[in-house]
PDB file of C-alpha atoms in Angstrom:
ATOM      1  CA  GLU I 678     -24.860 252.448-109.439  1.00  0.00           C
ATOM      2  CA  ALA I 679     -27.779 252.765-107.065  1.00  0.00           C
ATOM      3  CA  ALA I 680     -27.023 251.437-103.621  1.00  0.00           C
ATOM      4  CA  VAL I 681     -29.331 250.710-100.715  1.00  0.00           C
ATOM      5  CA  THR I 682     -27.918 248.996 -97.664  1.00  0.00           C
ATOM      6  CA  GLN I 683     -29.658 247.665 -94.583  1.00  0.00           C
ATOM      7  CA  SER I 684     -28.490 246.718 -91.128  1.00  0.00           C
ATOM      8  CA  PRO I 685     -28.614 244.360 -89.459  1.00  0.00           C
ATOM      9  CA  ARG I 686     -29.117 241.630 -92.042  1.00  0.00           C
ATOM     10  CA  ASN I 687     -30.408 239.220 -89.441  1.00  0.00           C
ATOM     11  CA  LYS I 688     -31.877 239.949 -86.044  1.00  0.00           C
ATOM     12  CA  VAL I 689     -33.354 237.857 -83.258  1.00  0.00           C
ATOM     13  CA  ALA I 690     -35.351 239.824 -80.706  1.00  0.00           C
ATOM     14  CA  VAL I 691     -37.440 239.006 -77.668  1.00  0.00           C
ATOM     15  CA  THR I 692     -41.109 239.815 -77.286  1.00  0.00           C
ATOM     16  CA  GLY I 693     -41.521 243.276 -75.792  1.00  0.00           C
ATOM     17  CA  GLY I 694     -38.064 244.410 -76.761  1.00  0.00           C
ATOM     18  CA  LYS I 695     -37.189 247.388 -78.932  1.00  0.00           C
ATOM     19  CA  VAL I 696     -35.846 246.806 -82.430  1.00  0.00           C
ATOM     20  CA  THR I 697     -34.395 249.361 -84.823  1.00  0.00           C
ATOM     21  CA  LEU I 698     -33.810 248.518 -88.461  1.00  0.00           C
ATOM     22  CA  SER I 699     -31.598 250.901 -90.398  1.00  0.00           C
ATOM     23  CA  CYS I 700     -31.449 251.771 -94.071  1.00  0.00           C
ATOM     24  CA  ASN I 701     -28.952 253.899 -95.961  1.00  0.00           C
ATOM     25  CA  GLN I 702     -29.075 254.958 -99.606  1.00  0.00           C
ATOM     26  CA  THR I 703     -26.447 256.672-101.711  1.00  0.00           C
ATOM     27  CA  ASN I 704     -28.803 257.416-104.626  1.00  0.00           C
ATOM     28  CA  ASN I 705     -29.786 260.856-103.383  1.00  0.00           C
ATOM     29  CA  HIS I 706     -33.425 259.823-103.799  1.00  0.00           C
ATOM     30  CA  ASN I 707     -36.072 261.844-102.022  1.00  0.00           C
ATOM     31  CA  ASN I 708     -38.452 258.938-101.462  1.00  0.00           C
ATOM     32  CA  MET I 709     -37.754 255.994 -99.202  1.00  0.00           C
ATOM     33  CA  TYR I 710     -39.964 253.078 -98.222  1.00  0.00           C
ATOM     34  CA  TRP I 711     -40.199 250.264 -95.693  1.00  0.00           C
ATOM     35  CA  TYR I 712     -41.937 247.005 -96.639  1.00  0.00           C
ATOM     36  CA  ARG I 713     -42.359 243.642 -95.028  1.00  0.00           C
ATOM     37  CA  GLN I 714     -42.637 240.447 -97.024  1.00  0.00           C
ATOM     38  CA  ASP I 715     -44.462 237.392 -95.795  1.00  0.00           C
ATOM     39  CA  THR I 716     -45.481 234.225 -97.595  1.00  0.00           C
ATOM     40  CA  GLY I 717     -48.986 234.636 -98.952  1.00  0.00           C
ATOM     41  CA  HIS I 718     -48.994 238.417 -98.534  1.00  0.00           C
ATOM     42  CA  GLY I 719     -46.281 239.694-100.778  1.00  0.00           C
ATOM     43  CA  LEU I 720     -44.667 243.057-100.113  1.00  0.00           C
ATOM     44  CA  ARG I 721     -46.696 245.342 -97.874  1.00  0.00           C
ATOM     45  CA  LEU I 722     -45.928 249.003 -97.264  1.00  0.00           C
ATOM     46  CA  ILE I 723     -45.334 249.984 -93.633  1.00  0.00           C
ATOM     47  CA  HIS I 724     -44.035 253.577 -93.765  1.00  0.00           C
ATOM     48  CA  TYR I 725     -42.563 255.850 -96.372  1.00  0.00           C
ATOM     49  CA  SER I 726     -40.912 259.247 -96.568  1.00  0.00           C
ATOM     50  CA  TYR I 727     -40.736 262.063 -99.096  1.00  0.00           C
ATOM     51  CA  GLY I 728     -37.584 263.562 -97.658  1.00  0.00           C
ATOM     52  CA  ALA I 729     -35.607 264.333 -94.542  1.00  0.00           C
ATOM     53  CA  GLY I 730     -37.873 264.974 -91.594  1.00  0.00           C
ATOM     54  CA  SER I 731     -40.990 263.494 -93.175  1.00  0.00           C
ATOM     55  CA  THR I 732     -42.661 260.158 -92.521  1.00  0.00           C
ATOM     56  CA  GLU I 733     -46.003 258.866 -93.758  1.00  0.00           C
ATOM     57  CA  LYS I 734     -48.058 255.836 -92.801  1.00  0.00           C
ATOM     58  CA  GLY I 735     -48.371 253.062 -95.315  1.00  0.00           C
ATOM     59  CA  ASP I 736     -50.886 250.256 -95.423  1.00  0.00           C
ATOM     60  CA  ILE I 737     -49.837 248.404 -92.244  1.00  0.00           C
ATOM     61  CA  PRO I 738     -48.252 250.979 -89.856  1.00  0.00           C
ATOM     62  CA  ASP I 739     -49.583 249.632 -86.558  1.00  0.00           C
ATOM     63  CA  GLY I 740     -46.780 248.628 -84.201  1.00  0.00           C
ATOM     64  CA  TYR I 741     -44.132 250.461 -86.223  1.00  0.00           C
ATOM     65  CA  LYS I 742     -42.587 253.907 -86.187  1.00  0.00           C
ATOM     66  CA  ALA I 743     -40.275 255.456 -88.729  1.00  0.00           C
ATOM     67  CA  SER I 744     -37.605 258.115 -88.675  1.00  0.00           C
ATOM     68  CA  ARG I 745     -35.929 259.991 -91.537  1.00  0.00           C
ATOM     69  CA  PRO I 746     -33.189 262.122 -89.998  1.00  0.00           C
ATOM     70  CA  SER I 747     -31.394 262.774 -93.291  1.00  0.00           C
ATOM     71  CA  GLN I 748     -31.694 262.272 -97.035  1.00  0.00           C
ATOM     72  CA  GLU I 749     -29.615 259.086 -96.788  1.00  0.00           C
ATOM     73  CA  ASN I 750     -31.051 257.365 -93.724  1.00  0.00           C
ATOM     74  CA  PHE I 751     -34.447 255.895 -92.935  1.00  0.00           C
ATOM     75  CA  SER I 752     -35.091 253.775 -89.851  1.00  0.00           C
ATOM     76  CA  LEU I 753     -37.928 251.480 -88.855  1.00  0.00           C
ATOM     77  CA  ILE I 754     -38.563 251.166 -85.133  1.00  0.00           C
ATOM     78  CA  LEU I 755     -40.471 248.461 -83.318  1.00  0.00           C
ATOM     79  CA  GLU I 756     -40.970 249.814 -79.794  1.00  0.00           C
ATOM     80  CA  LEU I 757     -42.519 246.625 -78.406  1.00  0.00           C
ATOM     81  CA  ALA I 758     -41.742 243.743 -80.717  1.00  0.00           C
ATOM     82  CA  THR I 759     -44.246 240.900 -81.048  1.00  0.00           C
ATOM     83  CA  PRO I 760     -43.936 237.460 -82.700  1.00  0.00           C
ATOM     84  CA  SER I 761     -46.361 238.597 -85.426  1.00  0.00           C
ATOM     85  CA  GLN I 762     -43.652 241.023 -86.571  1.00  0.00           C
ATOM     86  CA  THR I 763     -41.376 238.150 -87.521  1.00  0.00           C
ATOM     87  CA  SER I 764     -40.761 238.777 -91.208  1.00  0.00           C
ATOM     88  CA  VAL I 765     -38.326 239.907 -93.869  1.00  0.00           C
ATOM     89  CA  TYR I 766     -38.110 243.695 -94.056  1.00  0.00           C
ATOM     90  CA  PHE I 767     -37.059 245.557 -97.178  1.00  0.00           C
ATOM     91  CA  CYS I 768     -36.086 249.173 -97.515  1.00  0.00           C
ATOM     92  CA  ALA I 769     -36.294 250.876-100.909  1.00  0.00           C
ATOM     93  CA  SER I 770     -35.578 254.245-102.432  1.00  0.00           C
ATOM     94  CA  GLY I 771     -36.733 255.882-105.647  1.00  0.00           C
ATOM     95  CA  ASP I 772     -37.489 259.279-107.093  1.00  0.00           C
ATOM     96  CA  VAL I 773     -39.882 257.870-109.646  1.00  0.00           C
ATOM     97  CA  GLY I 774     -42.604 255.943-107.847  1.00  0.00           C
ATOM     98  CA  TYR I 775     -42.754 253.010-110.217  1.00  0.00           C
ATOM     99  CA  GLU I 776     -39.016 252.215-110.116  1.00  0.00           C
ATOM    100  CA  GLN I 777     -37.714 251.474-106.681  1.00  0.00           C
ATOM    101  CA  TYR I 778     -34.292 250.235-105.635  1.00  0.00           C
ATOM    102  CA  PHE I 779     -34.408 247.711-102.854  1.00  0.00           C
ATOM    103  CA  GLY I 780     -31.939 246.902-100.130  1.00  0.00           C
ATOM    104  CA  PRO I 781     -30.914 243.276 -99.444  1.00  0.00           C
ATOM    105  CA  GLY I 782     -33.470 242.822 -96.683  1.00  0.00           C
ATOM    106  CA  THR I 783     -33.387 242.148 -92.944  1.00  0.00           C
ATOM    107  CA  ARG I 784     -34.665 238.862 -91.561  1.00  0.00           C
ATOM    108  CA  LEU I 785     -36.242 239.573 -88.170  1.00  0.00           C
ATOM    109  CA  THR I 786     -37.290 236.831 -85.777  1.00  0.00           C
ATOM    110  CA  VAL I 787     -39.194 237.783 -82.625  1.00  0.00           C
ATOM    111  CA  LEU I 788     -39.271 235.043 -80.005  1.00  0.00           C
TER     112      LEU I 788
ATOM    113  CA  GLY U 949     -61.180 247.165-102.054  1.00  0.00           C
ATOM    114  CA  GLN U 950     -57.823 247.524-103.705  1.00  0.00           C
ATOM    115  CA  GLY U 951     -55.885 244.470-104.765  1.00  0.00           C
ATOM    116  CA  VAL U 952     -53.381 242.970-107.124  1.00  0.00           C
ATOM    117  CA  GLU U 953     -53.754 239.293-107.982  1.00  0.00           C
ATOM    118  CA  GLN U 954     -51.269 236.870-109.507  1.00  0.00           C
ATOM    119  CA  PRO U 955     -51.189 233.074-109.841  1.00  0.00           C
ATOM    120  CA  ASP U 956     -48.845 231.421-107.372  1.00  0.00           C
ATOM    121  CA  ASN U 957     -46.818 229.232-109.690  1.00  0.00           C
ATOM    122  CA  LEU U 958     -45.968 228.698-113.331  1.00  0.00           C
ATOM    123  CA  MET U 959     -43.814 225.952-114.818  1.00  0.00           C
ATOM    124  CA  SER U 960     -42.183 226.073-118.220  1.00  0.00           C
ATOM    125  CA  VAL U 961     -39.365 224.590-120.274  1.00  0.00           C
ATOM    126  CA  GLU U 962     -36.042 226.080-121.274  1.00  0.00           C
ATOM    127  CA  GLY U 963     -36.152 227.685-124.723  1.00  0.00           C
ATOM    128  CA  THR U 964     -39.904 228.242-124.660  1.00  0.00           C
ATOM    129  CA  PHE U 965     -41.893 231.093-123.139  1.00  0.00           C
ATOM    130  CA  ALA U 966     -43.839 231.921-119.997  1.00  0.00           C
ATOM    131  CA  ARG U 967     -46.656 234.414-119.529  1.00  0.00           C
ATOM    132  CA  VAL U 968     -47.180 235.773-116.044  1.00  0.00           C
ATOM    133  CA  ASN U 969     -50.625 237.238-115.527  1.00  0.00           C
ATOM    134  CA  CYS U 970     -51.656 240.063-113.223  1.00  0.00           C
ATOM    135  CA  THR U 971     -55.099 241.495-112.528  1.00  0.00           C
ATOM    136  CA  TYR U 972     -55.684 244.559-110.425  1.00  0.00           C
ATOM    137  CA  SER U 973     -58.423 246.625-108.875  1.00  0.00           C
ATOM    138  CA  THR U 974     -57.359 250.001-107.537  1.00  0.00           C
ATOM    139  CA  SER U 975     -58.829 253.419-106.901  1.00  0.00           C
ATOM    140  CA  GLY U 976     -57.380 255.091-109.959  1.00  0.00           C
ATOM    141  CA  PHE U 977     -54.358 253.963-111.914  1.00  0.00           C
ATOM    142  CA  ASN U 978     -50.933 255.500-112.352  1.00  0.00           C
ATOM    143  CA  GLY U 979     -49.024 252.723-114.051  1.00  0.00           C
ATOM    144  CA  LEU U 980     -47.919 249.152-113.428  1.00  0.00           C
ATOM    145  CA  SER U 981     -44.443 247.815-112.737  1.00  0.00           C
ATOM    146  CA  TRP U 982     -42.888 244.367-112.908  1.00  0.00           C
ATOM    147  CA  TYR U 983     -40.095 243.207-110.634  1.00  0.00           C
ATOM    148  CA  GLN U 984     -38.007 240.041-110.548  1.00  0.00           C
ATOM    149  CA  GLN U 985     -37.084 238.517-107.210  1.00  0.00           C
ATOM    150  CA  ARG U 986     -34.729 235.582-106.898  1.00  0.00           C
ATOM    151  CA  GLU U 987     -34.917 233.379-103.844  1.00  0.00           C
ATOM    152  CA  GLY U 988     -33.307 235.095-100.871  1.00  0.00           C
ATOM    153  CA  HIS U 989     -32.706 238.347-102.728  1.00  0.00           C
ATOM    154  CA  ALA U 990     -34.329 241.733-103.136  1.00  0.00           C
ATOM    155  CA  PRO U 991     -36.775 242.620-105.913  1.00  0.00           C
ATOM    156  CA  VAL U 992     -35.223 244.126-109.029  1.00  0.00           C
ATOM    157  CA  PHE U 993     -37.123 246.450-111.371  1.00  0.00           C
ATOM    158  CA  LEU U 994     -37.852 245.050-114.844  1.00  0.00           C
ATOM    159  CA  SER U 995     -40.443 247.147-116.607  1.00  0.00           C
ATOM    160  CA  TYR U 996     -43.095 249.843-116.295  1.00  0.00           C
ATOM    161  CA  VAL U 997     -46.237 250.323-118.394  1.00  0.00           C
ATOM    162  CA  VAL U 998     -48.881 253.029-118.256  1.00  0.00           C
ATOM    163  CA  LEU U 999     -50.422 252.896-121.735  1.00  0.00           C
ATOM    164  CA  ASP U1000     -52.468 250.088-123.257  1.00  0.00           C
ATOM    165  CA  GLY U1001     -50.794 247.619-125.547  1.00  0.00           C
ATOM    166  CA  LEU U1002     -47.640 245.574-125.811  1.00  0.00           C
ATOM    167  CA  LYS U1003     -44.251 246.947-124.834  1.00  0.00           C
ATOM    168  CA  ASP U1004     -41.441 244.850-126.288  1.00  0.00           C
ATOM    169  CA  SER U1005     -38.202 244.951-124.318  1.00  0.00           C
ATOM    170  CA  GLY U1006     -36.537 241.919-125.904  1.00  0.00           C
ATOM    171  CA  HIS U1007     -36.299 239.064-123.420  1.00  0.00           C
ATOM    172  CA  PHE U1008     -39.130 240.608-121.386  1.00  0.00           C
ATOM    173  CA  SER U1009     -42.280 242.112-122.870  1.00  0.00           C
ATOM    174  CA  THR U1010     -45.241 243.564-121.047  1.00  0.00           C
ATOM    175  CA  PHE U1011     -48.877 244.018-122.005  1.00  0.00           C
ATOM    176  CA  LEU U1012     -51.471 246.268-120.407  1.00  0.00           C
ATOM    177  CA  SER U1013     -55.238 246.584-120.737  1.00  0.00           C
ATOM    178  CA  ARG U1014     -56.464 249.322-118.425  1.00  0.00           C
ATOM    179  CA  SER U1015     -60.132 248.754-119.202  1.00  0.00           C
ATOM    180  CA  ASN U1016     -59.803 245.137-118.036  1.00  0.00           C
ATOM    181  CA  GLY U1017     -57.441 245.782-115.148  1.00  0.00           C
ATOM    182  CA  TYR U1018     -55.040 243.258-116.647  1.00  0.00           C
ATOM    183  CA  SER U1019     -51.368 242.971-117.464  1.00  0.00           C
ATOM    184  CA  TYR U1020     -48.960 240.218-118.324  1.00  0.00           C
ATOM    185  CA  LEU U1021     -45.205 239.797-118.411  1.00  0.00           C
ATOM    186  CA  LEU U1022     -43.985 237.647-121.286  1.00  0.00           C
ATOM    187  CA  LEU U1023     -40.623 235.950-120.936  1.00  0.00           C
ATOM    188  CA  THR U1024     -39.336 234.530-124.220  1.00  0.00           C
ATOM    189  CA  GLU U1025     -36.505 232.084-124.968  1.00  0.00           C
ATOM    190  CA  LEU U1026     -36.513 231.002-121.375  1.00  0.00           C
ATOM    191  CA  GLN U1027     -33.290 230.163-119.614  1.00  0.00           C
ATOM    192  CA  ILE U1028     -32.831 228.249-116.383  1.00  0.00           C
ATOM    193  CA  LYS U1029     -31.682 231.474-114.728  1.00  0.00           C
ATOM    194  CA  ASP U1030     -35.104 233.014-115.398  1.00  0.00           C
ATOM    195  CA  SER U1031     -36.422 230.855-112.567  1.00  0.00           C
ATOM    196  CA  ALA U1032     -37.552 233.414-110.002  1.00  0.00           C
ATOM    197  CA  SER U1033     -40.586 235.113-108.549  1.00  0.00           C
ATOM    198  CA  TYR U1034     -42.119 237.876-110.675  1.00  0.00           C
ATOM    199  CA  LEU U1035     -43.977 240.626-108.846  1.00  0.00           C
ATOM    200  CA  CYS U1036     -46.624 242.872-110.307  1.00  0.00           C
ATOM    201  CA  ALA U1037     -47.108 246.267-108.642  1.00  0.00           C
ATOM    202  CA  VAL U1038     -49.616 249.027-109.312  1.00  0.00           C
ATOM    203  CA  ARG U1039     -49.426 252.718-108.499  1.00  0.00           C
ATOM    204  CA  ASP U1040     -52.799 254.004-107.419  1.00  0.00           C
ATOM    205  CA  ALA U1041     -54.198 257.418-108.276  1.00  0.00           C
ATOM    206  CA  GLY U1042     -52.376 259.002-105.371  1.00  0.00           C
ATOM    207  CA  GLY U1043     -49.121 257.715-106.831  1.00  0.00           C
ATOM    208  CA  ARG U1044     -47.557 257.643-103.399  1.00  0.00           C
ATOM    209  CA  ALA U1045     -46.266 254.088-103.485  1.00  0.00           C
ATOM    210  CA  LEU U1046     -46.772 250.660-105.012  1.00  0.00           C
ATOM    211  CA  ILE U1047     -49.362 247.992-104.277  1.00  0.00           C
ATOM    212  CA  PHE U1048     -47.695 244.643-104.825  1.00  0.00           C
ATOM    213  CA  GLY U1049     -49.166 241.306-105.784  1.00  0.00           C
ATOM    214  CA  THR U1050     -47.962 238.184-103.995  1.00  0.00           C
ATOM    215  CA  GLY U1051     -45.777 237.191-106.936  1.00  0.00           C
ATOM    216  CA  THR U1052     -45.700 234.291-109.378  1.00  0.00           C
ATOM    217  CA  THR U1053     -42.922 231.744-109.003  1.00  0.00           C
ATOM    218  CA  VAL U1054     -41.696 230.735-112.439  1.00  0.00           C
ATOM    219  CA  SER U1055     -39.809 227.444-112.607  1.00  0.00           C
ATOM    220  CA  VAL U1056     -37.878 226.721-115.780  1.00  0.00           C
ATOM    221  CA  SER U1057     -36.848 223.117-116.363  1.00  0.00           C
ATOM    222  CA  PRO U1058     -34.294 221.784-118.866  1.00  0.00           C
TER     223      PRO U1058
END
């Protein structure tokens, strides 16, 4: 069965600190995605990737970087975290764009 | 601009039905997906439609009208466990990713 895992599951960071969220998938999917979910906004796309070595900007990329070092791993990096980045972050994978498999989410709080 | 709109909440009764509406406005259209998300959990794929009409998948059915930018998810014979948020998501012409609505929270009471 498809499996997408995320770490950490919960994270508290300080303003100005660096945060790295990790995602691993065992589906062998080419495409991977990072979303954030906030009340009133739904899921919003931050970055995505078509394969190892590629990253593309989504709808809200400002303040975030992404890295796809391998087929299985996709990271989201906040170089200088701000309180406005407090959210729940979901990673997803999928070879067919309309069907994506989501990880369990990471709850990030920036103080 | 592009957008996907859904009502915030919908209440219904066990054993009856619920219809979750979705309207969209996107630059091009490459299909529409429905996801279920339980509180504190990740979204789970339910259905995908790209052609007009009703697609019957048993407990869940989906309808699409591309000319009206409208879809609905129909949940029949509701059970308490169907209480969840239902997300509508549209692939635009580029097909690169999904544009999600904010979700409709369906509450099923006994």
